[in-house]
Short mmCIF file of C-alpha atoms and ligand atoms in Angstrom, two decimals:
data_model
loop_
_atom_site.label_atom_id
_atom_site.label_comp_id
_atom_site.label_asym_id
_atom_site.label_seq_id
_atom_site.Cartn_x
_atom_site.Cartn_y
_atom_site.Cartn_z
CA UNK A 223 89.73 134.96 85.36
CA UNK A 224 86.82 132.79 83.99
CA UNK A 225 88.32 132.39 80.80
CA UNK A 226 91.65 131.13 82.03
CA UNK A 227 89.82 128.57 84.26
CA UNK A 228 87.71 127.37 81.41
CA UNK A 229 90.61 127.00 79.13
CA UNK A 230 92.78 125.00 81.95
CA UNK A 231 89.60 122.62 81.94
CA UNK A 232 89.39 122.21 78.27
CA UNK A 233 93.34 121.42 78.33
CA UNK A 234 93.01 118.87 81.14
CA UNK A 235 89.96 117.37 79.39
CA UNK A 236 92.00 117.03 76.15
CA UNK A 237 94.91 115.47 77.92
CA UNK A 238 92.29 112.78 79.61
CA UNK A 239 90.67 111.97 76.30
CA UNK A 240 94.30 111.68 74.66
CA UNK A 241 95.40 109.49 77.79
CA UNK A 242 92.48 107.14 77.34
CA UNK A 243 92.90 106.94 73.40
CA UNK A 244 96.28 105.71 74.32
CA UNK A 245 95.28 103.39 76.75
CA UNK A 246 92.70 101.76 74.64
CA UNK A 247 95.25 101.40 71.99
CA UNK A 248 97.79 99.71 74.34
CA UNK A 249 95.28 97.35 75.46
CA UNK A 250 93.87 96.30 72.06
CA UNK A 251 97.74 95.80 71.49
CA UNK A 252 98.02 93.46 74.29
CA UNK A 253 94.77 91.58 73.88
CA UNK A 254 93.21 92.92 77.12
CA UNK A 255 89.63 93.42 77.19
CA UNK A 256 88.89 97.22 76.94
CA UNK A 257 86.39 97.92 79.56
CA UNK A 258 85.39 100.96 81.73
CA UNK A 259 87.11 99.26 85.08
CA UNK A 260 90.37 99.08 83.54
CA UNK A 261 90.19 102.72 82.73
CA UNK A 262 88.75 103.64 86.29
CA UNK A 263 91.82 102.29 87.72
CA UNK A 264 94.11 104.53 85.57
CA UNK A 265 92.11 107.63 85.56
CA UNK A 266 89.50 108.94 87.94
CA UNK A 267 85.86 107.54 87.41
CA UNK A 268 84.10 110.91 87.03
CA UNK A 269 86.70 111.66 84.29
CA UNK A 270 86.59 108.72 82.45
CA UNK A 271 82.75 108.70 82.45
CA UNK A 272 82.97 112.33 81.29
CA UNK A 273 85.65 111.82 78.85
CA UNK A 274 83.78 108.67 77.12
CA UNK A 275 80.47 110.63 76.52
CA UNK A 276 82.56 113.51 74.86
CA UNK A 277 84.38 110.49 72.69
CA UNK A 278 81.24 108.97 71.64
CA UNK A 279 79.91 112.17 70.70
CA UNK A 280 83.08 113.13 68.73
CA UNK A 281 82.93 109.84 67.03
CA UNK A 282 86.41 108.53 68.62
CA UNK A 283 85.01 105.59 70.09
CA UNK A 284 81.72 102.96 69.51
CA UNK A 285 80.27 102.00 72.63
CA UNK A 286 78.07 98.70 72.42
CA UNK A 287 77.14 97.84 76.09
CA UNK A 288 80.20 97.20 78.37
CA UNK A 289 82.44 96.97 75.31
CA UNK A 290 83.87 99.73 73.30
CA UNK A 291 86.07 100.14 70.37
CA UNK A 292 88.00 102.91 68.65
CA UNK A 293 86.32 104.09 65.52
CA UNK A 294 88.70 104.86 62.33
CA UNK A 295 88.96 108.50 63.67
CA UNK A 296 89.72 107.53 67.16
CA UNK A 297 92.18 104.98 65.91
CA UNK A 298 93.90 107.85 63.61
CA UNK A 299 94.17 109.73 66.70
CA UNK A 300 95.42 107.33 68.86
CA UNK A 301 98.14 106.02 66.17
CA UNK A 302 99.21 109.62 66.34
CA UNK A 303 99.63 110.14 70.04
CA UNK A 304 101.23 106.53 70.45
CA UNK A 305 103.51 107.64 67.93
CA UNK A 306 104.56 110.83 69.87
CA UNK A 307 104.64 108.80 73.06
CA UNK A 308 107.14 106.15 72.01
CA UNK A 309 109.32 108.46 69.83
CA UNK A 310 109.76 110.69 73.06
CA UNK A 311 110.46 107.72 75.05
CA UNK A 312 113.35 106.90 72.75
CA UNK A 313 114.56 110.53 72.85
CA UNK A 314 114.57 110.83 76.57
CA UNK A 315 115.89 107.27 76.95
CA UNK A 316 118.43 106.98 74.47
CA UNK A 317 119.79 110.43 73.84
CA UNK A 318 119.24 112.28 76.78
CA UNK A 319 119.84 109.34 79.26
CA UNK A 320 116.91 110.39 81.62
CA UNK A 321 116.15 107.93 84.17
CA UNK A 322 113.73 105.10 84.00
CA UNK A 323 111.27 106.51 86.63
CA UNK A 324 111.35 109.90 84.74
CA UNK A 325 111.52 109.14 80.87
CA UNK A 326 107.94 107.59 81.35
CA UNK A 327 106.19 110.38 82.82
CA UNK A 328 108.10 112.87 80.37
CA UNK A 329 106.67 110.96 77.48
CA UNK A 330 103.53 111.16 78.78
CA UNK A 331 103.64 114.76 78.98
CA UNK A 332 105.46 115.29 75.66
CA UNK A 333 102.91 113.53 73.82
CA UNK A 334 100.25 115.97 74.55
CA UNK A 335 102.32 119.17 73.25
CA UNK A 336 104.35 118.20 70.24
CA UNK A 337 103.34 118.84 66.73
CA UNK A 338 103.92 116.12 63.94
CA UNK A 339 106.97 118.17 62.29
CA UNK A 340 108.69 118.28 65.55
CA UNK A 341 107.97 114.45 66.11
CA UNK A 342 109.25 114.06 62.36
CA UNK A 343 112.72 116.00 63.04
CA UNK A 344 113.25 113.80 66.23
CA UNK A 345 112.31 110.40 64.36
CA UNK A 346 114.82 111.35 61.56
CA UNK A 347 117.32 112.19 64.03
CA UNK A 348 117.04 108.98 65.92
CA UNK A 349 116.88 106.87 62.49
CA UNK A 350 113.35 106.25 62.37
CA UNK A 351 113.39 103.35 65.27
CA UNK A 352 110.61 100.98 64.83
CA UNK A 353 110.30 100.10 68.50
CA UNK A 354 110.03 102.17 71.89
CA UNK A 355 112.79 101.03 74.65
CA UNK A 356 109.89 98.89 76.26
CA UNK A 357 109.77 96.82 72.69
CA UNK A 358 106.51 98.39 71.83
CA UNK A 359 106.00 99.12 68.28
CA UNK A 360 106.15 102.84 67.16
CA UNK A 361 103.62 103.48 64.32
CA UNK A 362 105.56 104.85 61.47
CA UNK A 363 105.17 108.73 60.15
CA UNK A 364 105.52 109.51 56.69
CA UNK A 365 109.04 110.51 57.58
CA UNK A 366 109.98 106.80 58.12
CA UNK A 367 108.12 105.64 54.71
CA UNK A 368 110.26 108.22 52.78
CA UNK A 369 113.61 107.11 54.29
CA UNK A 370 113.47 103.73 52.73
CA UNK A 371 117.05 102.59 53.44
CA UNK A 372 118.51 105.45 55.23
CA UNK A 373 118.15 104.10 58.65
CA UNK A 374 121.34 104.94 60.01
CA UNK A 375 120.68 107.42 62.83
CA UNK A 376 121.80 111.23 61.77
CA UNK A 377 123.41 111.08 65.50
CA UNK A 378 124.91 108.10 67.42
CA UNK A 379 127.61 107.65 69.72
CA UNK A 380 131.31 107.80 68.91
CA UNK A 381 131.75 104.00 69.83
CA UNK A 382 129.52 103.18 66.67
CA UNK A 383 132.19 104.93 64.03
CA UNK A 384 135.04 102.64 62.20
CA UNK A 385 138.40 103.96 61.65
CA UNK A 386 139.21 106.76 59.44
CA UNK A 387 135.71 108.37 59.59
CA UNK A 388 135.29 111.75 60.15
CA UNK A 389 132.64 113.14 62.35
CA UNK A 390 131.64 116.61 64.22
CA UNK A 391 130.57 116.36 68.23
CA UNK A 392 127.08 117.08 68.13
CA UNK A 393 126.59 116.88 72.11
CA UNK A 394 127.88 115.08 75.34
CA UNK A 395 125.46 112.93 76.92
CA UNK A 396 127.47 112.38 80.13
CA UNK A 397 125.98 111.25 83.43
CA UNK A 398 128.05 113.33 85.48
CA UNK A 399 129.09 116.89 85.33
CA UNK A 400 132.41 115.47 86.06
CA UNK A 401 133.06 114.04 82.64
CA UNK A 402 131.80 116.86 80.66
CA UNK A 403 134.21 119.27 82.60
CA UNK A 404 137.04 116.77 82.00
CA UNK A 405 135.97 116.35 78.23
CA UNK A 406 135.67 120.19 77.67
CA UNK A 407 139.00 120.70 79.39
CA UNK A 408 140.76 118.78 76.73
CA UNK A 409 138.77 120.04 74.01
CA UNK A 410 136.08 117.76 73.30
CA UNK A 411 133.09 119.96 73.03
CA UNK A 412 129.90 120.10 70.66
CA UNK A 413 131.14 121.28 67.29
CA UNK A 414 134.76 119.51 67.38
CA UNK A 415 135.77 118.11 64.11
CA UNK A 416 137.74 114.76 64.50
CA UNK A 417 138.74 111.58 62.80
CA UNK A 418 138.83 108.15 64.24
CA UNK A 419 142.55 107.35 64.10
CA UNK A 420 141.73 103.80 65.45
CA UNK A 421 139.37 101.72 67.61
CA UNK A 422 141.39 99.27 69.38
CA UNK A 423 142.34 98.37 72.30
CA UNK A 424 141.21 102.09 72.97
CA UNK A 425 139.40 104.75 70.93
CA UNK A 426 141.73 107.06 69.59
CA UNK A 427 140.57 110.51 67.94
CA UNK A 428 142.62 113.09 66.04
CA UNK A 429 142.08 116.61 65.48
CA UNK A 430 144.41 119.31 64.35
CA UNK A 431 147.95 117.51 65.43
CA UNK A 432 146.39 116.05 68.75
CA UNK A 433 145.53 112.68 69.24
CA UNK A 434 143.39 111.67 72.18
CA UNK A 435 142.73 108.13 73.69
CA UNK A 436 139.28 107.72 75.18
CA UNK A 437 137.99 105.08 77.57
CA UNK A 438 135.08 103.23 75.87
CA UNK A 439 132.47 104.11 78.71
CA UNK A 440 133.51 107.87 78.03
CA UNK A 441 133.35 107.38 74.06
CA UNK A 442 129.56 106.04 74.48
CA UNK A 443 128.82 109.24 75.92
CA UNK A 444 130.01 111.40 73.19
CA UNK A 445 127.27 111.90 70.44
CA UNK A 446 128.27 112.44 67.32
CA UNK A 447 127.25 113.54 63.26
CA UNK A 448 129.12 111.89 60.63
CA UNK A 449 130.90 113.86 58.09
CA UNK A 450 132.64 111.49 55.83
CA UNK A 451 133.23 107.89 55.74
ZN1 ZN B 176 107.35 102.37 75.58
ZN1 ZN B 177 110.47 108.44 60.76
#
């Protein structure tokens, strides 16, 4: 019982420290003064005081009177947290179509749990995005530096494909159950391989002997992985 309680506290403390590191980074980015008062507004006073002591002891921040700044160690750690947070925002916002109120909270939870390898895979999947949905810079990871010219997302909406391109349906990001059911009834399901027959005036895809016209709105909800073209 005691162990469980202690562990829970440790996890909570780690999350507060990470939350504060992110907050300091964001304030520095916006040229805001990094003060305890701003942190008190975001987190509870008691938590902030405790976390700042821990962070000073752990050499994550350097405190000089009312002013404090990230040390090299703190900056490196904050950078990873920001990267996880903003990559998560992109994933939840662009790919999963999670609503604005929810994706922010989701990204806050995500930033504490996901390891670098998973972040790299998501980053690659999204084409190594350089900004989050709010337009803030995403600190690049080693995957981005190695990617060089390959900046096309691995997955993208059907509407981005040119005529003649062959692709597989990866998933349907439809906002309603109805569209998913309608698409699956006509055979548009993950794994379907098709060719873009033409794009104008409507999108027509071909699979087997079959040609299928899709409204632009629907085509935007179909995410595909390019095979050739
Ligand atoms: Zn953002
Ligand atoms: Zn990357």
